[in-house]
Tab-separated table of N, CA, C and O and ligand atoms in Angstrom:
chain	number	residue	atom	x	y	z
A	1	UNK	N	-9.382	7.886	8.313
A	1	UNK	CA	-9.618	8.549	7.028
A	1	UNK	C	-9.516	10.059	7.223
A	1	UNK	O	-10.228	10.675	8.015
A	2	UNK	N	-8.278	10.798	6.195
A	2	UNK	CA	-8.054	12.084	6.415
A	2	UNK	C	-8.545	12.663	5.252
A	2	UNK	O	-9.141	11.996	4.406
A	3	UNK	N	-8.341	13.848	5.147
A	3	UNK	CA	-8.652	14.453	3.720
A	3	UNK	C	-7.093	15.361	3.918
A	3	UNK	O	-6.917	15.876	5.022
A	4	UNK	N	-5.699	15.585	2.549
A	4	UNK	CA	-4.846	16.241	2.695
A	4	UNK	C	-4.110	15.779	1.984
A	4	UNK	O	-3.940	14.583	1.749
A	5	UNK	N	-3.307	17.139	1.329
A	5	UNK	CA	-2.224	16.617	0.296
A	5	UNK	C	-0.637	16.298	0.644
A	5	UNK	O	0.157	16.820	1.426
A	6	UNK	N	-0.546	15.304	-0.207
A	6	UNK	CA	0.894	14.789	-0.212
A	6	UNK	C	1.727	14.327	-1.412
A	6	UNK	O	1.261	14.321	-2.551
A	7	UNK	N	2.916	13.959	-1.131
A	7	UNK	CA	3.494	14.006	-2.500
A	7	UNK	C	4.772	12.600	-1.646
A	7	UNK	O	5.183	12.671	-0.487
A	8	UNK	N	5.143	11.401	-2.732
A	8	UNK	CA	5.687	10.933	-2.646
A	8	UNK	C	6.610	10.441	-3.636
A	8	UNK	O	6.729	11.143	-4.640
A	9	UNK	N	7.623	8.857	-3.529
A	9	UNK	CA	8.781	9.152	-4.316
A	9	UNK	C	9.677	7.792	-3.886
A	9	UNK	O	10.147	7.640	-2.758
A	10	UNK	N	9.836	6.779	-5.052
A	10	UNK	CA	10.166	5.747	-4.428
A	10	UNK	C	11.899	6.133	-4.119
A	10	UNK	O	12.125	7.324	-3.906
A	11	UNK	N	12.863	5.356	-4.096
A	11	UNK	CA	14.067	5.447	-3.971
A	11	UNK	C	14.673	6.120	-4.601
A	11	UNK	O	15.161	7.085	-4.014
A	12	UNK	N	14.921	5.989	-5.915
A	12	UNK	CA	15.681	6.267	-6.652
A	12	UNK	C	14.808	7.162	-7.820
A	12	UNK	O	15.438	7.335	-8.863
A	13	UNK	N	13.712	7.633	-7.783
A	13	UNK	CA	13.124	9.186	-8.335
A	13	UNK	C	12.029	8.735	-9.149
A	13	UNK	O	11.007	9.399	-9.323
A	14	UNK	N	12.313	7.257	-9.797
A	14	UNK	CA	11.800	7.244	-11.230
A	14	UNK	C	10.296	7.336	-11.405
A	14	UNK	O	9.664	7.557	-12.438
A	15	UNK	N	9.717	7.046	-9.768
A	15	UNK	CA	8.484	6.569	-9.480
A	15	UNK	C	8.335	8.151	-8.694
A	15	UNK	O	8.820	8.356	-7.581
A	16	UNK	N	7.795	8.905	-9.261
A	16	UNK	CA	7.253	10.062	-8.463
A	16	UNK	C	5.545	10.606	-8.551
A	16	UNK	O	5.021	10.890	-9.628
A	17	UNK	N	4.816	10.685	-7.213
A	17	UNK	CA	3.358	10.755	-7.375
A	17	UNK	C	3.234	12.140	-6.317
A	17	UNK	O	4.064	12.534	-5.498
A	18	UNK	N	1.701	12.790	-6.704
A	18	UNK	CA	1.305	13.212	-5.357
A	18	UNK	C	-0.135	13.053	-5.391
A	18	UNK	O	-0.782	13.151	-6.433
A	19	UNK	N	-0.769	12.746	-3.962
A	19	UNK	CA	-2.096	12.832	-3.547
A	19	UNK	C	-2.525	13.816	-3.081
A	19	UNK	O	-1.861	14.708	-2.552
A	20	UNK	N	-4.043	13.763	-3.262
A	20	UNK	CA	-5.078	14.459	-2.534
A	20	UNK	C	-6.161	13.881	-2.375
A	20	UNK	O	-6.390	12.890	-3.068
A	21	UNK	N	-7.158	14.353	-1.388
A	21	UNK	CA	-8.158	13.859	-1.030
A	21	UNK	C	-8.149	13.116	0.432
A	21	UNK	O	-7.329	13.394	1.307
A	22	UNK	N	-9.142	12.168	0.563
A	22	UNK	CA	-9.266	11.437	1.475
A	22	UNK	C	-8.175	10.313	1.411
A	22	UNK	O	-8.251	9.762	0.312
A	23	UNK	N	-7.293	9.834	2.109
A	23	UNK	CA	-6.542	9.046	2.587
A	23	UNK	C	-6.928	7.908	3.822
A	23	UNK	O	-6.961	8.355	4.969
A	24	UNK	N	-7.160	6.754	3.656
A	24	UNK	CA	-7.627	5.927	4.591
A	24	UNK	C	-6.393	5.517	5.818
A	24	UNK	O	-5.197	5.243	5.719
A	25	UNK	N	-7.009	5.590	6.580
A	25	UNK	CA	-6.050	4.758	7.739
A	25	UNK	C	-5.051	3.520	7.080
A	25	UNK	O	-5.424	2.621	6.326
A	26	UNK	N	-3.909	3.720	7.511
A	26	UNK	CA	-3.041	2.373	7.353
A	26	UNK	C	-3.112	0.953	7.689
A	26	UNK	O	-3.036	0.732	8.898
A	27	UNK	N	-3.218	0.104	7.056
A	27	UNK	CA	-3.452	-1.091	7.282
A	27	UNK	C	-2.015	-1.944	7.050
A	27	UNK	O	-1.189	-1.823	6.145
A	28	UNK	N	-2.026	-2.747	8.073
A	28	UNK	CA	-0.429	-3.543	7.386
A	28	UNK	C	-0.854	-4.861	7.369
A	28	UNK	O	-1.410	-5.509	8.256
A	29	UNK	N	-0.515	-5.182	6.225
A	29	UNK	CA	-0.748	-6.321	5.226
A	29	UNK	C	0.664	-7.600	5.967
A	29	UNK	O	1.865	-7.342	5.888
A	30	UNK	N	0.043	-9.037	6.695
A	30	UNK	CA	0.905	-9.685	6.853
A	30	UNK	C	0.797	-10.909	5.557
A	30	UNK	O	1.726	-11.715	5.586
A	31	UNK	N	-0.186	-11.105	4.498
A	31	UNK	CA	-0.292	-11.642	3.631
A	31	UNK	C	0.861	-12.094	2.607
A	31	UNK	O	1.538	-11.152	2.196
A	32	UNK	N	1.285	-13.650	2.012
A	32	UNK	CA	2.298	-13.864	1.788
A	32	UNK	C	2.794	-13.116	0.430
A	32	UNK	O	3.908	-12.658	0.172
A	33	UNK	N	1.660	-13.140	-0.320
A	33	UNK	CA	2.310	-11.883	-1.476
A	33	UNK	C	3.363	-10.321	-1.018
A	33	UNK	O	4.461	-9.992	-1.466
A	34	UNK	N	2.446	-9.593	0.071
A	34	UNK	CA	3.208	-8.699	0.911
A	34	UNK	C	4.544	-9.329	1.221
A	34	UNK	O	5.679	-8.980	0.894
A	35	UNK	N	4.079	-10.425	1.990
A	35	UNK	CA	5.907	-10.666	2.489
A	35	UNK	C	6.891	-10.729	1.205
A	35	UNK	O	8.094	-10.493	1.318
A	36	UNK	N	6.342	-11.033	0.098
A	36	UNK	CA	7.545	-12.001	-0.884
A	36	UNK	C	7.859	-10.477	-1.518
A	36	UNK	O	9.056	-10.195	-1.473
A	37	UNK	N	6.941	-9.383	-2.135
A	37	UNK	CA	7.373	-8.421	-2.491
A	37	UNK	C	7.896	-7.049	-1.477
A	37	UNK	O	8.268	-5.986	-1.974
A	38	UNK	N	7.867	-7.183	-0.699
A	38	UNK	CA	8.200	-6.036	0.599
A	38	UNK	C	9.078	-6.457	1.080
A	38	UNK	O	9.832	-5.554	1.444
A	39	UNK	N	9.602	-7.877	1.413
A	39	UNK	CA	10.424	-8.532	1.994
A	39	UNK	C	10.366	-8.187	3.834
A	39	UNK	O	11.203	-8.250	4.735
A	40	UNK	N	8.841	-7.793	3.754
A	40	UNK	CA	8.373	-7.450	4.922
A	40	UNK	C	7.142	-7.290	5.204
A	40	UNK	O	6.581	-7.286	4.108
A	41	UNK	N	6.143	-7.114	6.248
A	41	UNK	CA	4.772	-6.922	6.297
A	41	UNK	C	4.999	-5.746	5.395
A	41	UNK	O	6.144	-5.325	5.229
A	42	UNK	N	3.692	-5.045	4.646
A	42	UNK	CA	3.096	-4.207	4.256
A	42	UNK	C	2.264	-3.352	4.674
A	42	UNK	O	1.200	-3.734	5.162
A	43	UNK	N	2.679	-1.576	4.535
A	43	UNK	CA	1.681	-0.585	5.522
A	43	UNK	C	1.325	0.024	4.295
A	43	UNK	O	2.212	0.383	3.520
A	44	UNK	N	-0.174	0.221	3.966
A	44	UNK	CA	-0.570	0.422	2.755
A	44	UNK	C	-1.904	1.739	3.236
A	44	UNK	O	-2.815	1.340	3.961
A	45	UNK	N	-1.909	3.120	2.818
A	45	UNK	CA	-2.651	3.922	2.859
A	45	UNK	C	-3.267	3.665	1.613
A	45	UNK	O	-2.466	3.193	0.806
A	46	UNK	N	-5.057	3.894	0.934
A	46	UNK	CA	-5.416	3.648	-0.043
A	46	UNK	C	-6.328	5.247	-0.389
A	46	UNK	O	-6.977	5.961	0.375
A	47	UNK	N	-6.096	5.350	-1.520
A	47	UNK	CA	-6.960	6.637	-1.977
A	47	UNK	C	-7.670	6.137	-3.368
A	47	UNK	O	-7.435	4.996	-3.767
A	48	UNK	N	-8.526	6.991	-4.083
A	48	UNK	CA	-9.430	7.074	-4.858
A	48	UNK	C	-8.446	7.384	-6.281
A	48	UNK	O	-8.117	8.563	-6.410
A	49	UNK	N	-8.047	6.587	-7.158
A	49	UNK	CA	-7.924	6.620	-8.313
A	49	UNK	C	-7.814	8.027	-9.130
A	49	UNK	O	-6.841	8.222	-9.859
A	50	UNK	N	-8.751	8.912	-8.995
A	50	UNK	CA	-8.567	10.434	-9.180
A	50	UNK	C	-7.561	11.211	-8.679
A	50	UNK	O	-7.140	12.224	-9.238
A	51	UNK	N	-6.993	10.584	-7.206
A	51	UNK	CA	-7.202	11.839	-6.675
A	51	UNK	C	-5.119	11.106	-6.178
A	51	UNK	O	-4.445	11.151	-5.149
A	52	UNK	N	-4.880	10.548	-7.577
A	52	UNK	CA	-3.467	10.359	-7.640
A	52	UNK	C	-2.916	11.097	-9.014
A	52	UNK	O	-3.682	11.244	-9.966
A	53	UNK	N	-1.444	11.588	-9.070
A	53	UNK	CA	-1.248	12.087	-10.033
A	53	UNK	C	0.430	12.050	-9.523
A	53	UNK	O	1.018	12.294	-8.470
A	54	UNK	N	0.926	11.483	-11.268
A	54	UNK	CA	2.021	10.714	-11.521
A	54	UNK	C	3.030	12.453	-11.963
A	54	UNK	O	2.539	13.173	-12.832
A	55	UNK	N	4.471	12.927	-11.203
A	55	UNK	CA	5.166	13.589	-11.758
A	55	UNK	C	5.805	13.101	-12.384
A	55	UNK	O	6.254	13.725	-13.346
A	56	UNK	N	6.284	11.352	-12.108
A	56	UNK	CA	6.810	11.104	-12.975
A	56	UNK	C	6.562	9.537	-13.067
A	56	UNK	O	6.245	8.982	-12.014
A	57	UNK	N	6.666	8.819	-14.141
A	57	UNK	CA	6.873	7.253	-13.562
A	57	UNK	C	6.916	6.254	-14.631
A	57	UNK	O	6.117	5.455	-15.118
A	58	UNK	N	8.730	6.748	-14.913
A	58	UNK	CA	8.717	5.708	-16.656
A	58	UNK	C	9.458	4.646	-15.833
A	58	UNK	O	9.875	3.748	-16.565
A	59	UNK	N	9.802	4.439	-14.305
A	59	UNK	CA	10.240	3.075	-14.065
A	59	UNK	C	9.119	1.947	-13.735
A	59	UNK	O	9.065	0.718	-13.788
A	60	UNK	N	8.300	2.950	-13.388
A	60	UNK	CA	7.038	2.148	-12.666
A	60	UNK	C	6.625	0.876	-13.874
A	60	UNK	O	6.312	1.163	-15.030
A	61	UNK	N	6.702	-0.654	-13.308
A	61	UNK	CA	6.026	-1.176	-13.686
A	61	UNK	C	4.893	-1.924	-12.781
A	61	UNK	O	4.705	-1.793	-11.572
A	62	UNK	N	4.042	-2.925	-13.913
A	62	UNK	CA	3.056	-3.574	-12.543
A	62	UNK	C	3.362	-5.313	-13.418
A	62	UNK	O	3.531	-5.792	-14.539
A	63	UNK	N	3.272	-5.718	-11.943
A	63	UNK	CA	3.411	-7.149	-11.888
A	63	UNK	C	2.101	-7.382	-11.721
A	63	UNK	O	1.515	-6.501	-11.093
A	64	UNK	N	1.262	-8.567	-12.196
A	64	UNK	CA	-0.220	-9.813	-12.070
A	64	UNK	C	0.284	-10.486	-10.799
A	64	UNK	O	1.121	-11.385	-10.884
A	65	UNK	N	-0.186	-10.094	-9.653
A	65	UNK	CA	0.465	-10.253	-8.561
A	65	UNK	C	-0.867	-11.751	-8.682
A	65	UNK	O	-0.319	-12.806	-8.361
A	66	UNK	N	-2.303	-11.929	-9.045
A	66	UNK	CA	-2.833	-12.314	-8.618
A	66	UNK	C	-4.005	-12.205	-9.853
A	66	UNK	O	-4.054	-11.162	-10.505
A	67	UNK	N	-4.944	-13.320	-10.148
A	67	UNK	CA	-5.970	-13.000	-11.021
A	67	UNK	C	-6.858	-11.810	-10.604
A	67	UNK	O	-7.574	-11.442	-11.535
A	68	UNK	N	-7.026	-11.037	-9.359
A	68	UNK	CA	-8.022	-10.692	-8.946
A	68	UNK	C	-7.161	-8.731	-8.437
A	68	UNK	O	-7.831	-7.717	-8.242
A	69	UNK	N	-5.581	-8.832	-8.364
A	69	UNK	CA	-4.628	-7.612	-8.265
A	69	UNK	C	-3.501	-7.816	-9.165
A	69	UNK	O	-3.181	-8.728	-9.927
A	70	UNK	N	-2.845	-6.353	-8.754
A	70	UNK	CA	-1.495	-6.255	-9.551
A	70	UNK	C	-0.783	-5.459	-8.755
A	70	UNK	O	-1.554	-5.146	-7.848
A	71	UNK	N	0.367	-4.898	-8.560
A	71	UNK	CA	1.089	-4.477	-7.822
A	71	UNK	C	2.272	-3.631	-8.656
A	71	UNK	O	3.040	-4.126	-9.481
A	72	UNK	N	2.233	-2.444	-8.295
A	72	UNK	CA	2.743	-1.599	-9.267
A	72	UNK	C	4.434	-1.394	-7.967
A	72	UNK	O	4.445	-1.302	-6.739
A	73	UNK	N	5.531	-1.395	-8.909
A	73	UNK	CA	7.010	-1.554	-8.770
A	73	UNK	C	8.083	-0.576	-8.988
A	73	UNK	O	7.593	0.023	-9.945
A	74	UNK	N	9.069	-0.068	-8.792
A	74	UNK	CA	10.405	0.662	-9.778
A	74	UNK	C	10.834	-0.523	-10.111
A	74	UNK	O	11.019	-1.539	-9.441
A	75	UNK	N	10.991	-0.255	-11.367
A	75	UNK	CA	12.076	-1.467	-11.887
A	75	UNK	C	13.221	-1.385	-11.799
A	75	UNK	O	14.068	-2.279	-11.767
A	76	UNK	N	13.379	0.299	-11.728
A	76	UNK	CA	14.828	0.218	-11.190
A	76	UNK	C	15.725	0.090	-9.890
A	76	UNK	O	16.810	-0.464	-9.715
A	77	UNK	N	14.571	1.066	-8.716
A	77	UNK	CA	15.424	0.652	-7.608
A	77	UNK	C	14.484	-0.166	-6.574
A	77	UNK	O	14.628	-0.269	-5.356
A	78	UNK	N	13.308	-0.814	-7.547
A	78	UNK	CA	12.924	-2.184	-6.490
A	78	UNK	C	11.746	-1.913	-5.672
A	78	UNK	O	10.995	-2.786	-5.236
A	79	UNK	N	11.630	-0.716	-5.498
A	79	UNK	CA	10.793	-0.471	-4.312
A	79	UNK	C	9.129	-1.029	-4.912
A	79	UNK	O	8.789	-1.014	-6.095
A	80	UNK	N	8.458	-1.395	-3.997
A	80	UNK	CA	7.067	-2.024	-4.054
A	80	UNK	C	6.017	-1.004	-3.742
A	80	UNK	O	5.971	-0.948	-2.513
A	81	UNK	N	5.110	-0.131	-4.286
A	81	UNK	CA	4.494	0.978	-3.949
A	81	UNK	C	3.418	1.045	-4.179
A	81	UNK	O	2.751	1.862	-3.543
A	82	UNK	N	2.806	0.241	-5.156
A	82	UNK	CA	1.300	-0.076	-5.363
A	82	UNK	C	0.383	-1.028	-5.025
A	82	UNK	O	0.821	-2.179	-5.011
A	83	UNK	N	-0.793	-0.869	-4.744
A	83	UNK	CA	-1.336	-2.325	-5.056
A	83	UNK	C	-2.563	-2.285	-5.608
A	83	UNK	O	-3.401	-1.572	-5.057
A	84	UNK	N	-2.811	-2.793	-6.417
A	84	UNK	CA	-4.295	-2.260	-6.886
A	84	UNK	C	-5.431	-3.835	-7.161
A	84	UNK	O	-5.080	-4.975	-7.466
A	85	UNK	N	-6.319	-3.485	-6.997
A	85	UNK	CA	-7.344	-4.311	-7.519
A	85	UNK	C	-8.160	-4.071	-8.757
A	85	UNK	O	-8.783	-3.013	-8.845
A	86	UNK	N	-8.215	-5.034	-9.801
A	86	UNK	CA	-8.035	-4.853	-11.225
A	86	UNK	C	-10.222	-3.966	-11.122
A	86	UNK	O	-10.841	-3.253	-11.913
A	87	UNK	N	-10.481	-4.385	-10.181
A	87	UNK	CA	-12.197	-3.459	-10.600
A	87	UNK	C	-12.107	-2.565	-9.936
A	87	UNK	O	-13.236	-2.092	-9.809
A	88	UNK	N	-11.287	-1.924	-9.315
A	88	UNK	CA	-11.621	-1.088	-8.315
A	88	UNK	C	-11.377	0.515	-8.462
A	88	UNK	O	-10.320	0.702	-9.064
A	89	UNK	N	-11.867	1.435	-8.187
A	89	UNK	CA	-11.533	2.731	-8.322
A	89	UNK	C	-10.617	3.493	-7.318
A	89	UNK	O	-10.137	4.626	-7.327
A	90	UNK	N	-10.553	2.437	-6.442
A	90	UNK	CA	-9.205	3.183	-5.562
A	90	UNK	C	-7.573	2.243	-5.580
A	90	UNK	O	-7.398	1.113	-6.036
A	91	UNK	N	-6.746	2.973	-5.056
A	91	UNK	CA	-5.529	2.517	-4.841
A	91	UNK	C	-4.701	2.498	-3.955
A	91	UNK	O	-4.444	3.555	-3.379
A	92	UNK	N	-4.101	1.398	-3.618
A	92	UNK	CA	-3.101	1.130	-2.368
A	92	UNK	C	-2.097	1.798	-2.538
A	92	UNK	O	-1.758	1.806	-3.721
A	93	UNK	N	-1.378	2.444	-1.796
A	93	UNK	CA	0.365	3.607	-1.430
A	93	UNK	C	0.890	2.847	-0.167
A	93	UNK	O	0.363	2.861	0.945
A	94	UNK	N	2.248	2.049	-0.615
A	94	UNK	CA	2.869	1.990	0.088
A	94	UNK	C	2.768	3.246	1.236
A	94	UNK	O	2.548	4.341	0.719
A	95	UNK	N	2.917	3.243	2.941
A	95	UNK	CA	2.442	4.505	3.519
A	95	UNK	C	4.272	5.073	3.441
A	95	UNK	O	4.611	6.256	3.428
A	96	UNK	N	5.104	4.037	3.405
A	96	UNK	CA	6.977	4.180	3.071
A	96	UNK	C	6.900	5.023	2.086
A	96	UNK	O	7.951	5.660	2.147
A	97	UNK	N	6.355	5.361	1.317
A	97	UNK	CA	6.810	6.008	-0.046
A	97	UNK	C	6.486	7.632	-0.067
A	97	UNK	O	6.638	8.306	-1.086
A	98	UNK	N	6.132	8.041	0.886
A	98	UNK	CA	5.778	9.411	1.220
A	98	UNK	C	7.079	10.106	1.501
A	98	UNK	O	8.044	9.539	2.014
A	99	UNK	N	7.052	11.290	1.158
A	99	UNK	CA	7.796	12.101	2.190
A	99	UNK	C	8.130	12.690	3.756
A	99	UNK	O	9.074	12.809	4.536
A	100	UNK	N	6.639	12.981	3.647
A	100	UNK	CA	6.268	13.426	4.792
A	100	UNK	C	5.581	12.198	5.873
A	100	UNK	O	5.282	11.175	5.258
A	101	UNK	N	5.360	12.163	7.024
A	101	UNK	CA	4.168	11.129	7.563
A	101	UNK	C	3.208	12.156	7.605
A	101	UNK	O	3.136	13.371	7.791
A	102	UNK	N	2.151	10.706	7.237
A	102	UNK	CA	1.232	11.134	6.458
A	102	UNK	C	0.327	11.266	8.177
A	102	UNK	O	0.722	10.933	9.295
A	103	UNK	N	-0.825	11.814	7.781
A	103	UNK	CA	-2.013	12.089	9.036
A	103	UNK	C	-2.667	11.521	9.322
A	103	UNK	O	-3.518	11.728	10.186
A	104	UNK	N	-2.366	9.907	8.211
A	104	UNK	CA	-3.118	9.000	9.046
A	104	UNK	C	-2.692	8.189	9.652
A	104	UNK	O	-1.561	7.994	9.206
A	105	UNK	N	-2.908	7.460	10.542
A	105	UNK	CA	-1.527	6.478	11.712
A	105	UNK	C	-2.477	4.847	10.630
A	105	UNK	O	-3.293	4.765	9.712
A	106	UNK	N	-1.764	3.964	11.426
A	106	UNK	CA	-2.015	2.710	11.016
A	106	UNK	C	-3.059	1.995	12.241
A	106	UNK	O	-2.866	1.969	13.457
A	107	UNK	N	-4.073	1.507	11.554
A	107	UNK	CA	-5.312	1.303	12.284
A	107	UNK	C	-5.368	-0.011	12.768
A	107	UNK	O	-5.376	-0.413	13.932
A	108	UNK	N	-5.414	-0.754	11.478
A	108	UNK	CA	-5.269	-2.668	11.919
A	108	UNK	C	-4.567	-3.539	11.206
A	108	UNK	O	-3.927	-2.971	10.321
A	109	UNK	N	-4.450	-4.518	11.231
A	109	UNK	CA	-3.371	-5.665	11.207
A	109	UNK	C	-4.199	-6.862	10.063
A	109	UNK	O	-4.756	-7.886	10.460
A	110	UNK	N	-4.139	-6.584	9.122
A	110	UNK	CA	-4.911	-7.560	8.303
A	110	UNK	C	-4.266	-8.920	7.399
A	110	UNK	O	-3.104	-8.806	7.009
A	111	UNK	N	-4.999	-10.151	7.085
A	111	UNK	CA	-4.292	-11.078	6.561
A	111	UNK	C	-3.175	-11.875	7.933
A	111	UNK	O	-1.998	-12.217	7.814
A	112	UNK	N	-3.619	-11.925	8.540
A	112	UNK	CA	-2.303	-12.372	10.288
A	112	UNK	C	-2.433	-13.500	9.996
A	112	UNK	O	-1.395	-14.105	10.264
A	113	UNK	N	-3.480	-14.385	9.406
A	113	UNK	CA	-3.966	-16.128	10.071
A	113	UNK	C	-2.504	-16.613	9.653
A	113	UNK	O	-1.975	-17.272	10.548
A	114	UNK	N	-2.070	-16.521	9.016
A	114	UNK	CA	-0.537	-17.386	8.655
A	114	UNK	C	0.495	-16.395	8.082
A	114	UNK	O	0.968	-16.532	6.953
A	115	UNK	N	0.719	-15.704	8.655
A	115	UNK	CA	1.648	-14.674	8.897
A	115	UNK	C	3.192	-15.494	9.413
A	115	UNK	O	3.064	-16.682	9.710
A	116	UNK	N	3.972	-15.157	9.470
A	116	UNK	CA	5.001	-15.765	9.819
A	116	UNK	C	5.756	-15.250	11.302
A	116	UNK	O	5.467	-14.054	11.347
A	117	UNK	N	6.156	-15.408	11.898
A	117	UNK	CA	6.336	-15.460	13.616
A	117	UNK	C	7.431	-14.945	14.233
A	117	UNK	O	7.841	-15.092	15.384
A	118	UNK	N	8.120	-13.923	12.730
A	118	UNK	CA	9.677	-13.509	13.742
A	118	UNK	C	9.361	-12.377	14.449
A	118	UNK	O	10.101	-11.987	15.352
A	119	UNK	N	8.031	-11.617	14.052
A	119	UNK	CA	7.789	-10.451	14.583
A	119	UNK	C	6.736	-10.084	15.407
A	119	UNK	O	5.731	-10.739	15.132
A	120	UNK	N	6.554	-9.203	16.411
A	120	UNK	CA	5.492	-9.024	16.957
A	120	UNK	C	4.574	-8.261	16.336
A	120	UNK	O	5.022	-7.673	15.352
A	121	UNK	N	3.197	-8.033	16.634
A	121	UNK	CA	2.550	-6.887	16.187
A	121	UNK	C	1.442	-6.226	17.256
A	121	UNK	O	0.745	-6.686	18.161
A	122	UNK	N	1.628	-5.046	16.735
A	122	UNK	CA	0.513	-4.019	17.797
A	122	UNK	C	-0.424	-5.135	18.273
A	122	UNK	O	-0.604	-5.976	17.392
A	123	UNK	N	-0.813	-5.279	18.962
A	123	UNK	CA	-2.006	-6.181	20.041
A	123	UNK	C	-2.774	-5.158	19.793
A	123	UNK	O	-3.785	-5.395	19.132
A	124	UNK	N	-2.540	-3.842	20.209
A	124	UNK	CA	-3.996	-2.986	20.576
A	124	UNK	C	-4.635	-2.804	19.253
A	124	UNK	O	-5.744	-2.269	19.238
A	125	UNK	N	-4.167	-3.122	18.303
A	125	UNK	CA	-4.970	-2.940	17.127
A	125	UNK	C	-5.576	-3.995	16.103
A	125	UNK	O	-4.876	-4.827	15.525
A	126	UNK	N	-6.866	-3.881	15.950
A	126	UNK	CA	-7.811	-4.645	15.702
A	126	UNK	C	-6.896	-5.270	14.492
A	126	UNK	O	-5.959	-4.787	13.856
A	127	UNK	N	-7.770	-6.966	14.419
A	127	UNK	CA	-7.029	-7.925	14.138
A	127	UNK	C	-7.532	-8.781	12.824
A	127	UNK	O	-8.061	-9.777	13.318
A	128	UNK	N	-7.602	-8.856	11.742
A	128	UNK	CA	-8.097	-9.581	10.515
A	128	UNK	C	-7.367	-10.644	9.748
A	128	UNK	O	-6.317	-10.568	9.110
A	129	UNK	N	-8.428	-11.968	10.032
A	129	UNK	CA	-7.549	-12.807	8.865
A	129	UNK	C	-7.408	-12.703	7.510
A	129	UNK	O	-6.522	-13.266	6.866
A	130	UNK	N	-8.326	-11.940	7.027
A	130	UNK	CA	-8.423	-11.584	5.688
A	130	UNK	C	-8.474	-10.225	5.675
A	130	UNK	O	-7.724	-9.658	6.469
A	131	UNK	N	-9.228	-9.497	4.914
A	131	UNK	CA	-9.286	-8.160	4.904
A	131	UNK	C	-10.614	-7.814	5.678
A	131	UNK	O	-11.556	-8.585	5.860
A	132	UNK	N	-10.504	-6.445	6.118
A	132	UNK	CA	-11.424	-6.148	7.410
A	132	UNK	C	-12.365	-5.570	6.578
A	132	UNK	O	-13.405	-5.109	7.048
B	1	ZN	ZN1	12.882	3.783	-8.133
């Protein structure tokens, strides 16, 4: 967990944000929702609801990923960049969607119990079947 500003930007522009504040360590999501929309594990930095602010974002939509989340999208060039939980006051950032790398590295490995097996993952970093 850092405190520092950043500014990000999915592919193709339509989805443009920047942060401030505290930024949590990266977590990568091997969970099958992650896989089906990422078309890959998921590295997700999360911040506080405030302390996001949209320059731009008439592509952005959000999919009902789940009764309990939703997962915010470009509709136009695809990219997967949100994830949110419908009570919650903070929000998931793709850590891909930045410009810059960000200051916080990626901490642990969450959702693994049935993860799928083409890939390896960090060993040295702590390990969750669900969320930590
Ligand atoms: Zn886009």
């Amino acid at each position: 967990m850092k405190k520092f500003s950043s500014r990000g930007k999915c592919l193709c522009g339509g989805v443009e944000f920047s942060t401030k504040g505290f930024h949590r360590d990266v977590s990568s999501c091997h969970c099958i929702q992650c896989m089906k929309t990422h078309g890959n594990f998921a590295a997700y930095t999360n911040i506080e609801d405030k302390n996001l602010k949209f320059q731009n974002k008439k592509t952005l939509k959000w999919f009902k990923s789940s009764k309990r989340a939703k997962r915010g999208f470009c509709s136009k060039c695809g990219a997967s960049i949100f994830f949110k939980f419908n009570k919650s006051k903070n929000i998931s950032i793709s850590a891909g969607m930045f410009d810059k790398s960000l200051k916080v590295k990626t901490t642990r490995n969450i959702f693994i119990k049935n993860r799928l097996k083409y890939y390896k993952i960090d060993k040295s970093l702590p390990k969750f079947n669900r969320y930590s």
